[in-house]
Structures are given as C-alpha cells and as structure tokens.
mmCIF file of C-alpha atoms and ligand atoms in Angstrom:
data_model
loop_
_atom_site.group_PDB
_atom_site.id
_atom_site.type_symbol
_atom_site.label_atom_id
_atom_site.label_comp_id
_atom_site.label_asym_id
_atom_site.label_seq_id
_atom_site.Cartn_x
_atom_site.Cartn_y
_atom_site.Cartn_z
ATOM 1 C CA MET A 1 -32.818 27.440 19.849
ATOM 2 C CA SER A 2 -29.680 26.619 21.850
ATOM 3 C CA SER A 3 -28.126 29.344 23.941
ATOM 4 C CA PHE A 4 -25.105 29.378 21.599
ATOM 5 C CA SER A 5 -27.282 30.021 18.500
ATOM 6 C CA GLU A 6 -29.249 32.706 20.341
ATOM 7 C CA LYS A 7 -26.028 34.433 21.340
ATOM 8 C CA PHE A 8 -24.761 34.197 17.741
ATOM 9 C CA VAL A 9 -27.943 35.785 16.309
ATOM 10 C CA GLN A 10 -27.804 38.477 18.981
ATOM 11 C CA ILE A 11 -24.199 39.338 18.113
ATOM 12 C CA ILE A 12 -25.090 39.576 14.384
ATOM 13 C CA GLN A 13 -28.040 41.857 15.182
ATOM 14 C CA GLU A 14 -25.963 44.079 17.434
ATOM 15 C CA HIS A 15 -22.998 44.419 15.067
ATOM 16 C CA ASP A 16 -22.456 45.438 11.521
ATOM 17 C CA LEU A 17 -23.116 42.324 9.326
ATOM 18 C CA SER A 18 -20.323 43.260 6.954
ATOM 19 C CA ILE A 19 -17.686 42.258 9.562
ATOM 20 C CA PHE A 20 -19.043 38.701 9.540
ATOM 21 C CA LEU A 21 -19.274 38.570 5.770
ATOM 22 C CA ALA A 22 -15.670 39.744 5.479
ATOM 23 C CA PHE A 23 -14.553 37.144 8.034
ATOM 24 C CA PHE A 24 -16.289 34.251 6.248
ATOM 25 C CA SER A 25 -15.030 35.449 2.825
ATOM 26 C CA ILE A 26 -11.446 35.444 4.131
ATOM 27 C CA VAL A 27 -11.840 31.942 5.615
ATOM 28 C CA GLY A 28 -13.451 30.696 2.359
ATOM 29 C CA ALA A 29 -10.715 32.214 0.217
ATOM 30 C CA PHE A 30 -8.044 30.719 2.499
ATOM 31 C CA VAL A 31 -9.569 27.228 2.177
ATOM 32 C CA ALA A 32 -9.891 27.567 -1.628
ATOM 33 C CA VAL A 33 -6.273 28.754 -2.013
ATOM 34 C CA THR A 34 -4.986 25.929 0.240
ATOM 35 C CA LYS A 35 -6.838 23.301 -1.854
ATOM 36 C CA ALA A 36 -5.636 24.851 -5.122
ATOM 37 C CA LEU A 37 -2.016 24.894 -3.900
ATOM 38 C CA SER A 38 -2.281 21.288 -2.752
ATOM 39 C CA PHE A 39 -3.651 20.292 -6.195
ATOM 40 C CA TRP A 40 -0.796 22.108 -7.963
ATOM 41 C CA LYS A 41 1.670 20.313 -5.701
ATOM 42 C CA LEU A 42 0.049 17.019 -6.729
ATOM 43 C CA LEU A 43 0.518 17.836 -10.436
ATOM 44 C CA PHE A 44 4.097 18.995 -9.805
ATOM 45 C CA ASP A 45 4.870 15.741 -7.923
ATOM 46 C CA LEU A 46 3.335 13.538 -10.616
ATOM 47 C CA TYR A 47 4.684 15.179 -13.749
ATOM 48 C CA LEU A 48 7.737 17.277 -12.889
ATOM 49 C CA ARG A 49 9.387 16.222 -9.651
ATOM 50 C CA PRO A 50 12.035 13.507 -10.081
ATOM 51 C CA GLY A 51 12.342 10.709 -7.525
ATOM 52 C CA LYS A 52 15.555 9.606 -5.794
ATOM 53 C CA SER A 53 17.841 7.558 -8.018
ATOM 54 C CA LEU A 54 18.018 3.819 -7.320
ATOM 55 C CA LYS A 55 21.806 4.231 -7.483
ATOM 56 C CA GLN A 56 21.545 5.850 -4.051
ATOM 57 C CA PHE A 57 20.481 2.428 -2.733
ATOM 58 C CA GLY A 58 23.162 0.381 -4.490
ATOM 59 C CA ALA A 59 21.871 -0.270 -8.033
ATOM 60 C CA ASP A 60 24.629 -1.621 -10.295
ATOM 61 C CA THR A 61 27.107 -2.048 -7.422
ATOM 62 C CA GLY A 62 26.335 -5.673 -6.513
ATOM 63 C CA ALA A 63 23.706 -4.749 -3.906
ATOM 64 C CA TRP A 64 20.653 -6.960 -3.333
ATOM 65 C CA ALA A 65 16.919 -6.321 -3.295
ATOM 66 C CA VAL A 66 14.776 -8.571 -1.092
ATOM 67 C CA ILE A 67 11.202 -8.962 -2.344
ATOM 68 C CA THR A 68 8.454 -10.798 -0.441
ATOM 69 C CA GLY A 69 5.494 -12.203 -2.362
ATOM 70 C CA ALA A 70 7.791 -12.096 -5.372
ATOM 71 C CA SER A 71 6.388 -14.832 -7.582
ATOM 72 C CA ASP A 72 3.266 -13.077 -8.837
ATOM 73 C CA GLY A 73 1.483 -9.763 -9.388
ATOM 74 C CA ILE A 74 3.028 -6.599 -8.004
ATOM 75 C CA GLY A 75 5.909 -8.399 -6.223
ATOM 76 C CA LYS A 76 6.992 -10.150 -9.430
ATOM 77 C CA GLU A 77 7.025 -6.812 -11.225
ATOM 78 C CA PHE A 78 9.163 -5.241 -8.464
ATOM 79 C CA ALA A 79 11.595 -8.168 -8.820
ATOM 80 C CA CYS A 80 11.876 -7.729 -12.609
ATOM 81 C CA GLN A 81 12.200 -3.935 -12.565
ATOM 82 C CA LEU A 82 14.778 -3.978 -9.744
ATOM 83 C CA ALA A 83 16.760 -6.648 -11.628
ATOM 84 C CA ALA A 84 16.536 -4.465 -14.748
ATOM 85 C CA ALA A 85 18.001 -1.633 -12.613
ATOM 86 C CA LYS A 86 20.891 -4.037 -11.801
ATOM 87 C CA PHE A 87 20.066 -5.224 -8.316
ATOM 88 C CA ASN A 88 20.635 -8.867 -7.460
ATOM 89 C CA VAL A 89 17.343 -10.223 -6.138
ATOM 90 C CA LEU A 90 16.265 -12.498 -3.292
ATOM 91 C CA LEU A 91 12.787 -13.775 -4.148
ATOM 92 C CA ILE A 92 10.508 -15.031 -1.363
ATOM 93 C CA SER A 93 7.037 -16.597 -1.585
ATOM 94 C CA ARG A 94 5.324 -19.976 -1.089
ATOM 95 C CA THR A 95 5.691 -21.781 -4.418
ATOM 96 C CA GLU A 96 9.209 -23.059 -5.103
ATOM 97 C CA LEU A 97 8.527 -23.823 -8.777
ATOM 98 C CA LYS A 98 7.202 -20.332 -9.562
ATOM 99 C CA LEU A 99 10.194 -18.815 -7.748
ATOM 100 C CA GLN A 100 12.668 -21.004 -9.656
ATOM 101 C CA ASN A 101 11.136 -20.133 -13.032
ATOM 102 C CA LEU A 102 11.222 -16.420 -12.229
ATOM 103 C CA SER A 103 14.783 -16.680 -10.937
ATOM 104 C CA ASN A 104 15.926 -18.353 -14.182
ATOM 105 C CA ASP A 105 14.139 -15.736 -16.313
ATOM 106 C CA ILE A 106 15.650 -12.865 -14.333
ATOM 107 C CA GLU A 107 19.202 -14.237 -14.458
ATOM 108 C CA SER A 108 19.114 -14.803 -18.207
ATOM 109 C CA LYS A 109 17.318 -11.548 -19.064
ATOM 110 C CA TYR A 110 19.078 -9.076 -16.760
ATOM 111 C CA GLN A 111 22.446 -10.756 -16.011
ATOM 112 C CA VAL A 112 22.150 -10.351 -12.257
ATOM 113 C CA GLU A 113 22.349 -12.933 -9.485
ATOM 114 C CA SER A 114 19.208 -14.255 -7.880
ATOM 115 C CA LYS A 115 18.314 -16.462 -4.918
ATOM 116 C CA THR A 116 14.980 -17.926 -3.874
ATOM 117 C CA TYR A 117 13.471 -18.916 -0.556
ATOM 118 C CA ALA A 118 10.114 -20.704 -0.402
ATOM 119 C CA MET A 119 8.106 -20.201 2.787
ATOM 120 C CA ASP A 120 4.540 -19.688 3.900
ATOM 121 C CA PHE A 121 4.414 -16.505 5.981
ATOM 122 C CA ALA A 122 1.037 -17.604 7.372
ATOM 123 C CA LYS A 123 2.756 -20.440 9.263
ATOM 124 C CA GLY A 124 4.965 -18.031 11.212
ATOM 125 C CA ASP A 125 7.607 -20.775 11.404
ATOM 126 C CA LYS A 126 10.616 -19.633 13.474
ATOM 127 C CA LYS A 127 12.912 -21.861 11.430
ATOM 128 C CA ASP A 128 12.040 -19.953 8.234
ATOM 129 C CA TYR A 129 13.017 -16.654 9.831
ATOM 130 C CA GLU A 130 16.269 -18.135 11.185
ATOM 131 C CA ASN A 131 17.096 -19.427 7.695
ATOM 132 C CA LEU A 132 16.292 -16.062 6.177
ATOM 133 C CA LYS A 133 18.453 -14.314 8.770
ATOM 134 C CA GLU A 134 21.359 -16.496 7.751
ATOM 135 C CA ILE A 135 20.825 -15.958 4.005
ATOM 136 C CA ILE A 136 20.203 -12.208 4.265
ATOM 137 C CA GLY A 137 23.088 -11.752 6.731
ATOM 138 C CA LYS A 138 25.520 -12.629 3.933
ATOM 139 C CA LEU A 139 23.999 -10.198 1.427
ATOM 140 C CA ASN A 140 24.636 -6.517 0.936
ATOM 141 C CA VAL A 141 20.947 -5.545 0.951
ATOM 142 C CA GLY A 142 20.070 -2.104 -0.436
ATOM 143 C CA VAL A 143 16.328 -2.526 -0.973
ATOM 144 C CA LEU A 144 13.517 -4.332 0.837
ATOM 145 C CA ILE A 145 10.084 -4.625 -0.756
ATOM 146 C CA ASN A 146 7.537 -5.664 1.888
ATOM 147 C CA ASN A 147 4.929 -6.799 -0.596
ATOM 148 C CA VAL A 148 3.479 -10.093 0.628
ATOM 149 C CA ALA A 149 -0.043 -9.871 2.045
ATOM 150 C CA THR A 150 -3.166 -11.918 2.360
ATOM 151 C CA ASN A 151 -6.770 -10.755 2.354
ATOM 152 C CA HIS A 152 -10.292 -11.915 3.210
ATOM 153 C CA GLU A 153 -11.466 -14.291 0.482
ATOM 154 C CA ILE A 154 -14.610 -12.218 -0.065
ATOM 155 C CA PRO A 155 -15.917 -9.185 1.833
ATOM 156 C CA THR A 156 -17.117 -10.659 5.144
ATOM 157 C CA PRO A 157 -18.508 -9.131 8.350
ATOM 158 C CA PHE A 158 -15.890 -9.573 11.098
ATOM 159 C CA ILE A 159 -18.240 -11.679 13.222
ATOM 160 C CA LEU A 160 -18.655 -14.204 10.388
ATOM 161 C CA GLU A 161 -14.958 -14.374 9.411
ATOM 162 C CA THR A 162 -13.093 -17.594 10.174
ATOM 163 C CA ASP A 163 -10.356 -17.601 12.800
ATOM 164 C CA GLU A 164 -8.027 -19.054 10.164
ATOM 165 C CA VAL A 165 -8.411 -16.081 7.809
ATOM 166 C CA ILE A 166 -8.025 -13.609 10.685
ATOM 167 C CA ASN A 167 -4.868 -15.347 11.975
ATOM 168 C CA ASN A 168 -3.379 -15.572 8.485
ATOM 169 C CA ILE A 169 -3.839 -11.861 7.853
ATOM 170 C CA VAL A 170 -2.226 -10.968 11.181
ATOM 171 C CA GLU A 171 0.631 -13.448 10.679
ATOM 172 C CA VAL A 172 1.442 -12.437 7.093
ATOM 173 C CA ASN A 173 0.547 -8.724 6.932
ATOM 174 C CA VAL A 174 1.693 -7.702 10.417
ATOM 175 C CA ALA A 175 4.021 -10.228 12.112
ATOM 176 C CA GLY A 176 5.824 -11.395 8.953
ATOM 177 C CA PHE A 177 6.255 -7.827 7.728
ATOM 178 C CA LEU A 178 7.832 -6.764 11.059
ATOM 179 C CA ARG A 179 10.123 -9.824 11.236
ATOM 180 C CA ILE A 180 11.532 -9.386 7.725
ATOM 181 C CA THR A 181 12.091 -5.676 8.326
ATOM 182 C CA LYS A 182 13.997 -6.435 11.547
ATOM 183 C CA ILE A 183 16.173 -9.016 9.756
ATOM 184 C CA VAL A 184 17.114 -6.642 6.928
ATOM 185 C CA LEU A 185 17.673 -3.439 8.921
ATOM 186 C CA PRO A 186 21.026 -4.067 10.695
ATOM 187 C CA ARG A 187 22.933 -4.262 7.408
ATOM 188 C CA MET A 188 21.203 -1.153 6.047
ATOM 189 C CA ILE A 189 21.992 0.763 9.231
ATOM 190 C CA SER A 190 25.657 -0.276 9.218
ATOM 191 C CA SER A 191 26.029 0.826 5.582
ATOM 192 C CA ASN A 192 24.021 4.045 6.102
ATOM 193 C CA ARG A 193 21.950 3.301 3.047
ATOM 194 C CA GLY A 194 18.675 1.586 2.296
ATOM 195 C CA LEU A 195 15.219 1.723 0.804
ATOM 196 C CA ILE A 196 12.228 -0.001 2.419
ATOM 197 C CA ILE A 197 9.040 0.028 0.354
ATOM 198 C CA ASN A 198 5.950 -1.175 2.183
ATOM 199 C CA VAL A 199 3.167 -1.998 -0.253
ATOM 200 C CA GLY A 200 0.102 -0.408 1.294
ATOM 201 C CA SER A 201 -3.487 0.066 0.276
ATOM 202 C CA PHE A 202 -6.303 2.641 0.219
ATOM 203 C CA SER A 203 -7.875 0.201 2.686
ATOM 204 C CA GLY A 204 -5.311 1.368 5.234
ATOM 205 C CA MET A 205 -6.258 4.990 4.639
ATOM 206 C CA VAL A 206 -10.058 4.563 4.671
ATOM 207 C CA PRO A 207 -11.282 1.929 7.156
ATOM 208 C CA THR A 208 -13.018 -0.709 5.038
ATOM 209 C CA PRO A 209 -16.057 -2.516 6.479
ATOM 210 C CA TYR A 210 -16.262 -6.240 5.565
ATOM 211 C CA LEU A 211 -12.466 -6.221 4.981
ATOM 212 C CA SER A 212 -11.844 -5.075 8.530
ATOM 213 C CA VAL A 213 -8.766 -7.141 9.413
ATOM 214 C CA TYR A 214 -6.995 -6.534 6.089
ATOM 215 C CA SER A 215 -7.856 -2.838 6.285
ATOM 216 C CA ALA A 216 -6.494 -2.586 9.839
ATOM 217 C CA SER A 217 -3.312 -4.447 8.847
ATOM 218 C CA LYS A 218 -2.661 -1.865 6.106
ATOM 219 C CA ALA A 219 -3.352 0.994 8.554
ATOM 220 C CA PHE A 220 -0.791 -0.653 10.844
ATOM 221 C CA MET A 221 1.668 -0.654 7.942
ATOM 222 C CA SER A 222 1.087 3.030 7.260
ATOM 223 C CA THR A 223 1.504 4.053 10.922
ATOM 224 C CA PHE A 224 4.555 1.842 11.374
ATOM 225 C CA SER A 225 6.132 3.277 8.198
ATOM 226 C CA ALA A 226 5.731 6.836 9.480
ATOM 227 C CA ALA A 227 7.263 5.964 12.855
ATOM 228 C CA LEU A 228 10.113 3.865 11.445
ATOM 229 C CA GLY A 229 10.779 6.327 8.629
ATOM 230 C CA THR A 230 11.258 9.105 11.173
ATOM 231 C CA GLU A 231 13.585 6.928 13.301
ATOM 232 C CA LEU A 232 15.738 6.037 10.288
ATOM 233 C CA ASN A 233 15.699 9.339 8.439
ATOM 234 C CA SER A 234 19.068 10.449 9.815
ATOM 235 C CA LYS A 235 20.638 7.057 9.004
ATOM 236 C CA GLY A 236 20.308 7.329 5.227
ATOM 237 C CA ILE A 237 17.400 4.873 5.066
ATOM 238 C CA VAL A 238 14.252 5.784 3.167
ATOM 239 C CA VAL A 239 11.000 4.161 4.312
ATOM 240 C CA GLU A 240 7.927 4.529 2.139
ATOM 241 C CA ASN A 241 4.382 3.241 2.564
ATOM 242 C CA VAL A 242 3.130 3.048 -1.015
ATOM 243 C CA ASN A 243 -0.621 3.620 -1.198
ATOM 244 C CA LEU A 244 -2.354 1.606 -3.921
ATOM 245 C CA TYR A 245 -5.916 1.467 -5.165
ATOM 246 C CA PHE A 246 -6.885 -1.565 -7.306
ATOM 247 C CA VAL A 247 -4.258 -3.172 -9.558
ATOM 248 C CA VAL A 248 -4.852 -6.113 -11.919
ATOM 249 C CA SER A 249 -3.789 -9.246 -9.982
ATOM 250 C CA ALA A 250 -4.891 -12.529 -8.445
ATOM 251 C CA MET A 251 -5.599 -10.773 -5.142
ATOM 252 C CA SER A 252 -7.826 -8.067 -6.622
ATOM 253 C CA LYS A 253 -9.533 -10.688 -8.850
ATOM 254 C CA ILE A 254 -9.575 -7.998 -11.567
ATOM 255 C CA ARG A 255 -8.308 -9.276 -14.922
ATOM 256 C CA LYS A 256 -8.814 -6.285 -17.209
ATOM 257 C CA SER A 257 -6.929 -3.054 -16.754
ATOM 258 C CA SER A 258 -8.550 0.375 -17.007
ATOM 259 C CA TRP A 259 -7.615 3.997 -16.360
ATOM 260 C CA LEU A 260 -8.114 3.498 -12.613
ATOM 261 C CA VAL A 261 -6.939 -0.141 -12.406
ATOM 262 C CA PRO A 262 -3.488 -0.520 -13.982
ATOM 263 C CA GLN A 263 -1.432 -3.606 -14.688
ATOM 264 C CA PRO A 264 1.378 -4.133 -12.136
ATOM 265 C CA LYS A 265 4.026 -3.000 -14.659
ATOM 266 C CA PRO A 266 3.134 0.733 -15.040
ATOM 267 C CA CYS A 267 2.182 0.877 -11.377
ATOM 268 C CA VAL A 268 5.589 -0.384 -10.168
ATOM 269 C CA LYS A 269 7.370 1.754 -12.787
ATOM 270 C CA SER A 270 5.799 4.908 -11.365
ATOM 271 C CA ILE A 271 6.679 3.870 -7.790
ATOM 272 C CA LEU A 272 10.354 3.197 -8.578
ATOM 273 C CA SER A 273 10.721 6.422 -10.557
ATOM 274 C CA LYS A 274 9.234 8.554 -7.757
ATOM 275 C CA ILE A 275 10.991 7.405 -4.581
ATOM 276 C CA GLY A 276 10.662 10.136 -1.941
ATOM 277 C CA VAL A 277 7.824 11.907 -3.795
ATOM 278 C CA SER A 278 4.559 11.883 -1.847
ATOM 279 C CA GLY A 279 2.087 12.609 -4.694
ATOM 280 C CA GLY A 280 -1.537 12.120 -3.637
ATOM 281 C CA ALA A 281 -0.623 10.981 -0.120
ATOM 282 C CA SER A 282 1.113 14.165 1.004
ATOM 283 C CA ASN A 283 -1.067 14.359 4.147
ATOM 284 C CA VAL A 284 0.533 11.243 5.710
ATOM 285 C CA PRO A 285 4.276 11.268 6.531
ATOM 286 C CA TYR A 286 6.346 8.578 4.804
ATOM 287 C CA SER A 287 3.418 7.579 2.575
ATOM 288 C CA SER A 288 3.232 8.056 -1.160
ATOM 289 C CA CYS A 289 0.740 7.573 -3.961
ATOM 290 C CA VAL A 290 2.275 8.257 -7.364
ATOM 291 C CA TYR A 291 0.467 6.212 -10.007
ATOM 292 C CA PRO A 292 -1.430 9.161 -11.572
ATOM 293 C CA SER A 293 -5.043 7.907 -11.408
ATOM 294 C CA HIS A 294 -4.509 6.473 -7.900
ATOM 295 C CA ALA A 295 -2.866 9.726 -6.803
ATOM 296 C CA LEU A 296 -5.818 11.746 -8.052
ATOM 297 C CA ALA A 297 -8.257 9.400 -6.257
ATOM 298 C CA ASN A 298 -6.150 9.652 -3.076
ATOM 299 C CA TRP A 299 -6.179 13.458 -3.331
ATOM 300 C CA LEU A 300 -9.956 13.561 -3.864
ATOM 301 C CA ILE A 301 -10.607 11.256 -0.911
ATOM 302 C CA THR A 302 -8.540 13.394 1.440
ATOM 303 C CA ASN A 303 -9.682 16.763 0.095
ATOM 304 C CA THR A 304 -13.421 16.418 -0.442
ATOM 305 C CA PHE A 305 -15.889 14.565 1.806
ATOM 306 C CA ASN A 306 -15.058 13.565 5.366
ATOM 307 C CA GLN A 307 -13.902 10.058 6.270
ATOM 308 C CA SER A 308 -17.355 8.844 7.447
ATOM 309 C CA PHE A 309 -18.645 9.416 3.925
ATOM 310 C CA TRP A 310 -15.956 7.195 2.397
ATOM 311 C CA VAL A 311 -16.296 4.525 5.114
ATOM 312 C CA ASN A 312 -20.072 4.294 4.517
ATOM 313 C CA ASN A 313 -19.480 4.289 0.777
ATOM 314 C CA GLY A 314 -17.087 1.323 1.279
ATOM 315 C CA LEU A 315 -19.756 -0.473 3.307
ATOM 316 C CA SER A 316 -22.372 -0.306 0.549
ATOM 317 C CA ILE A 317 -19.841 -1.309 -2.141
ATOM 318 C CA ASN A 318 -18.660 -4.325 -0.109
ATOM 319 C CA GLU A 319 -22.195 -5.391 0.823
ATOM 320 C CA ASP A 320 -22.919 -5.521 -2.888
ATOM 321 C CA ILE A 321 -19.691 -7.398 -3.735
ATOM 322 C CA ARG A 322 -20.431 -9.893 -0.945
ATOM 323 C CA LYS A 323 -23.943 -10.593 -2.267
ATOM 324 C CA ARG A 324 -22.568 -11.245 -5.757
ATOM 325 C CA ALA A 325 -19.721 -13.426 -4.419
ATOM 326 C CA LEU A 326 -22.145 -15.527 -2.360
ATOM 327 C CA ARG A 327 -24.436 -15.989 -5.371
ATOM 328 C CA LYS A 328 -21.396 -17.090 -7.436
ATOM 329 C CA ARG A 329 -20.433 -19.602 -4.728
ATOM 330 C CA GLU A 330 -23.982 -20.993 -4.743
ATOM 331 C CA ARG A 331 -23.924 -21.362 -8.552
ATOM 332 C CA GLU A 332 -20.540 -23.121 -8.421
ATOM 333 C CA ALA A 333 -21.716 -25.466 -5.652
ATOM 334 C CA ALA A 334 -24.860 -26.338 -7.639
ATOM 335 C CA ALA A 335 -22.819 -26.940 -10.806
ATOM 336 C CA SER A 336 -20.347 -29.245 -9.058
ATOM 337 C CA LYS A 337 -23.252 -31.157 -7.428
ATOM 338 C CA ALA A 338 -24.842 -31.676 -10.842
ATOM 339 C CA GLN A 339 -21.647 -33.244 -12.262
HETATM 340 N N1 NAP B 1 -3.926 -5.925 -6.341
HETATM 341 C C1 NAP B 1 -4.505 -4.891 -5.767
HETATM 342 O O1 NAP B 1 -5.539 -4.381 -6.229
HETATM 343 C C2 NAP B 1 -3.873 -4.267 -4.552
HETATM 344 C C3 NAP B 1 -4.391 -3.063 -4.065
HETATM 345 C C4 NAP B 1 -3.815 -2.489 -2.947
HETATM 346 C C5 NAP B 1 -2.733 -3.094 -2.333
HETATM 347 N N2 NAP B 1 -2.254 -4.272 -2.821
HETATM 348 C C6 NAP B 1 -1.121 -4.892 -2.124
HETATM 349 O O2 NAP B 1 -0.154 -5.288 -3.069
HETATM 350 C C7 NAP B 1 0.586 -6.395 -2.560
HETATM 351 C C8 NAP B 1 0.697 -7.469 -3.608
HETATM 352 O O3 NAP B 1 -0.584 -7.888 -3.983
HETATM 353 P P1 NAP B 1 -0.898 -8.573 -5.397
HETATM 354 O O4 NAP B 1 -2.200 -8.021 -5.820
HETATM 355 O O5 NAP B 1 0.262 -8.463 -6.290
HETATM 356 O O6 NAP B 1 -1.120 -10.086 -4.931
HETATM 357 P P2 NAP B 1 -0.968 -11.432 -5.761
HETATM 358 O O7 NAP B 1 -0.951 -11.190 -7.231
HETATM 359 O O8 NAP B 1 -1.998 -12.334 -5.204
HETATM 360 O O9 NAP B 1 0.486 -11.948 -5.354
HETATM 361 C C9 NAP B 1 0.754 -12.299 -4.033
HETATM 362 C C10 NAP B 1 2.181 -12.831 -3.935
HETATM 363 O O10 NAP B 1 2.429 -13.185 -2.581
HETATM 364 C C11 NAP B 1 2.719 -14.598 -2.478
HETATM 365 N N3 NAP B 1 2.060 -15.068 -1.280
HETATM 366 C C12 NAP B 1 0.734 -15.047 -0.999
HETATM 367 N N4 NAP B 1 0.506 -15.541 0.229
HETATM 368 C C13 NAP B 1 1.716 -15.899 0.727
HETATM 369 C C14 NAP B 1 2.137 -16.484 1.953
HETATM 370 N N5 NAP B 1 1.261 -16.825 2.895
HETATM 371 N N6 NAP B 1 3.460 -16.704 2.145
HETATM 372 C C15 NAP B 1 4.351 -16.402 1.189
HETATM 373 N N7 NAP B 1 4.017 -15.836 0.015
HETATM 374 C C16 NAP B 1 2.712 -15.601 -0.215
HETATM 375 C C17 NAP B 1 2.167 -15.191 -3.778
HETATM 376 O O11 NAP B 1 2.907 -16.315 -4.235
HETATM 377 P P3 NAP B 1 2.596 -17.816 -3.827
HETATM 378 O O12 NAP B 1 1.128 -18.004 -4.029
HETATM 379 O O13 NAP B 1 3.454 -18.638 -4.691
HETATM 380 O O14 NAP B 1 3.009 -17.870 -2.420
HETATM 381 C C18 NAP B 1 2.422 -14.056 -4.766
HETATM 382 O O15 NAP B 1 3.768 -14.077 -5.166
HETATM 383 C C19 NAP B 1 -0.134 -6.808 -1.280
HETATM 384 O O16 NAP B 1 0.540 -6.258 -0.179
HETATM 385 C C20 NAP B 1 -1.502 -6.168 -1.409
HETATM 386 O O17 NAP B 1 -2.081 -5.918 -0.149
HETATM 387 C C21 NAP B 1 -2.791 -4.881 -3.913
#
C-alpha cells in the first residue's frame, strides 16, 4: 500500500467514521445539485429563453449577410433564412452556376438583393481576397456566416493522409476563415453592430482520431471564437461558435434525417432563433449548441464520462467507418474494371 493510502486508513481508524461519511455525502449532494441545475438551465435555454433579434444586426434595414459555402447544405439554408429575415445576401462558394441559381431564387422569393462570388478557398488565392475586400467594403455588412469547410474524404490515420487533403483543410477551415473575418470586421466595428456565426462541430469539442486535421481545425475555430468574442463584446459584435453534431448534407454523406441527424432547415432555424443562448455548450465561452437533440448530446458528453472515454469511442467508430469505406472503394474499383 502506498504511504498516502496507509495514512488515509490510519486517519479513518483514529477518527470517528461519521465525519468522513458526512463529508462525502455533502460533496456528492453538491455534485448532484450542480448537474441538476445545469440540466434545468439546458431545458430553459432550449424551450423558454429567447435569442437576440436579428433586427439588432440590421435585418430589414438594407444590411447584408455574407455567407461562405453558401451554395449547398447548411450554408444554403443560412442564406435562405437570412434572406427571409430581410437581409441582402452575398453568397460565396466554388460553383458559379449553383450560386447564380440560388441568387435568382432568393431574389424572386424574398425580394432582397443578392450578389455572388465564386472562389475556391483551398487555393488561398490573394486576388480572391482582394476582390472580396473590394466587394464587401461597399456593403453594410451586419452578419457573417463562416460556414465553408472541407474534411477528410474518409476517416484516415494522420500518417496516411495526403498532403493535399491536409493543406486544403488548413487553407479552407483555418486561413480562409481568418481572412474573411478580418475583411468583414472593420465595417462591423465602425457601425458598432454585427453577428459572426462560426459553424463548428462536435469534432472541435472532442478530439476525433482519423479526422485529426478537421477536428483540430474546428477546435481552432472554437478557441478563436472565444478569444475574438471577448475582444469584441464591448463593441456590439456578437461572435458565436455554433456546435453541430451530424446534419444531413453532402459533407456528412448522410441522406436520411433522424431525431439526432436533422435536415439543415430545422437546424439553422434553431440557431437563428437562439442567438446568444448557449444551450448544451454552456461550458465553453462564445459557443452554443441549440438544436435540441444536439444540445442534449453536447450536455451528456460534457457532464458524464471524461474526455478520454469519448476520444476512444470516436476511435473505434472511425476505425469501423474507415473499414466500410475502404471496402466500398474496392467494390467500386472492381465494378468499374469489369465495365
Ligand atoms: N453536415 C454535418 O454533419 C456537419 C456537422 C458538423 C459541422 N458541420 C459544418 O457545417 C458546415 C457546412 O457543412 P455542410 O455539411 O453543409 O457541407 P456541404 O453540404 O458539403 O456544403 C459545403 C458548401 O461549401 C462549398 N465549398 C466546399 N468546399 C469549398 C471550397 N474549397 N471553396 C469554396 N466553397 C467550398 C460548397 O459549394 P461548392 O461545392 O459549389 O463550392 C457548399 O456550398 C461546415 O463548416 C462543416 O464543418 C457539418
């Protein structure tokens, strides 16, 4: 037995045991009450607490929302819902045709102005950022949605990942995200008003083996949001890292929604109706998680087992997904060879 354990047993033998029992009961009760209060706060946030009004950020006053990765999935839904709330929208992603079609739909459906800019964030082309600076400099921007991101194609051990995928993730999810934020901020600061939503992921909260670079890029986003949010708090600018679990989209490769995996529409609706409400992510400053099933999952992850448990759990899930993805690749290769 270690000297510490021996000393502990000796103390118990020498003293009245009831003192220790009382001490541990008080600690236990304190922990239970803290968890219960935190769960009630979660329910209050999700079902009773209203978010900040979008009017605070310029809705229906001719202000603009800039949305990256706007032509599909979650970004497209942000563009439509912000246009419905009467923001003009600047839509940015790679495919000009998809952007044009969305722009036409938005203008005819919501009677707002829209602009498009096609660029590949992975290229990190200086010219694109100079062009964007010029375009955005002329707009009264009230909202920025940092949504664009790229991911590993399938779960892959870091050592086996290609340099191209690693560079793309860093260029899009980290460098591009910082550059756009820096371009948009001066106008927000001078007008003392702004909302910056950074679309984050559970992967940023729980380190995710086999998606290591993506996971780290989302952790970067969460940390940066907390630091920037604190810097800008007194300037009327709200920064929010929005924590998401799976959502139906091309990136998640999930096509069917379920209780835990919503379509982008209800997910974005809950985010825009709960600005400033932390929900299941109340342990991280300037982060939120307000889609109910995601918020509950976020709360459980942070209030039950320790992080090593969830990291190891992620490892076994991704090992399994990788095996299935590799088998699928083999089948597809064999089928195309046979043709
Ligand atoms: N879906 C999920 O389960 C999930 C979970 C957690 C977090 N998220 C986060 O949610 C955000 C949106 O994801 P999503 O699922 O909606 O993805 P998605 O459906 O694949 O849409 C991605 C959008 O980004 C654009 N895009 C992709 N790469 C680009 C690049 N290099 N340069 C410019 N534009 C690019 C795409 O349009 P083009 O192809 O035309 O460029 C598309 O508009 C991401 O930040 C992601 O990390 C998603």
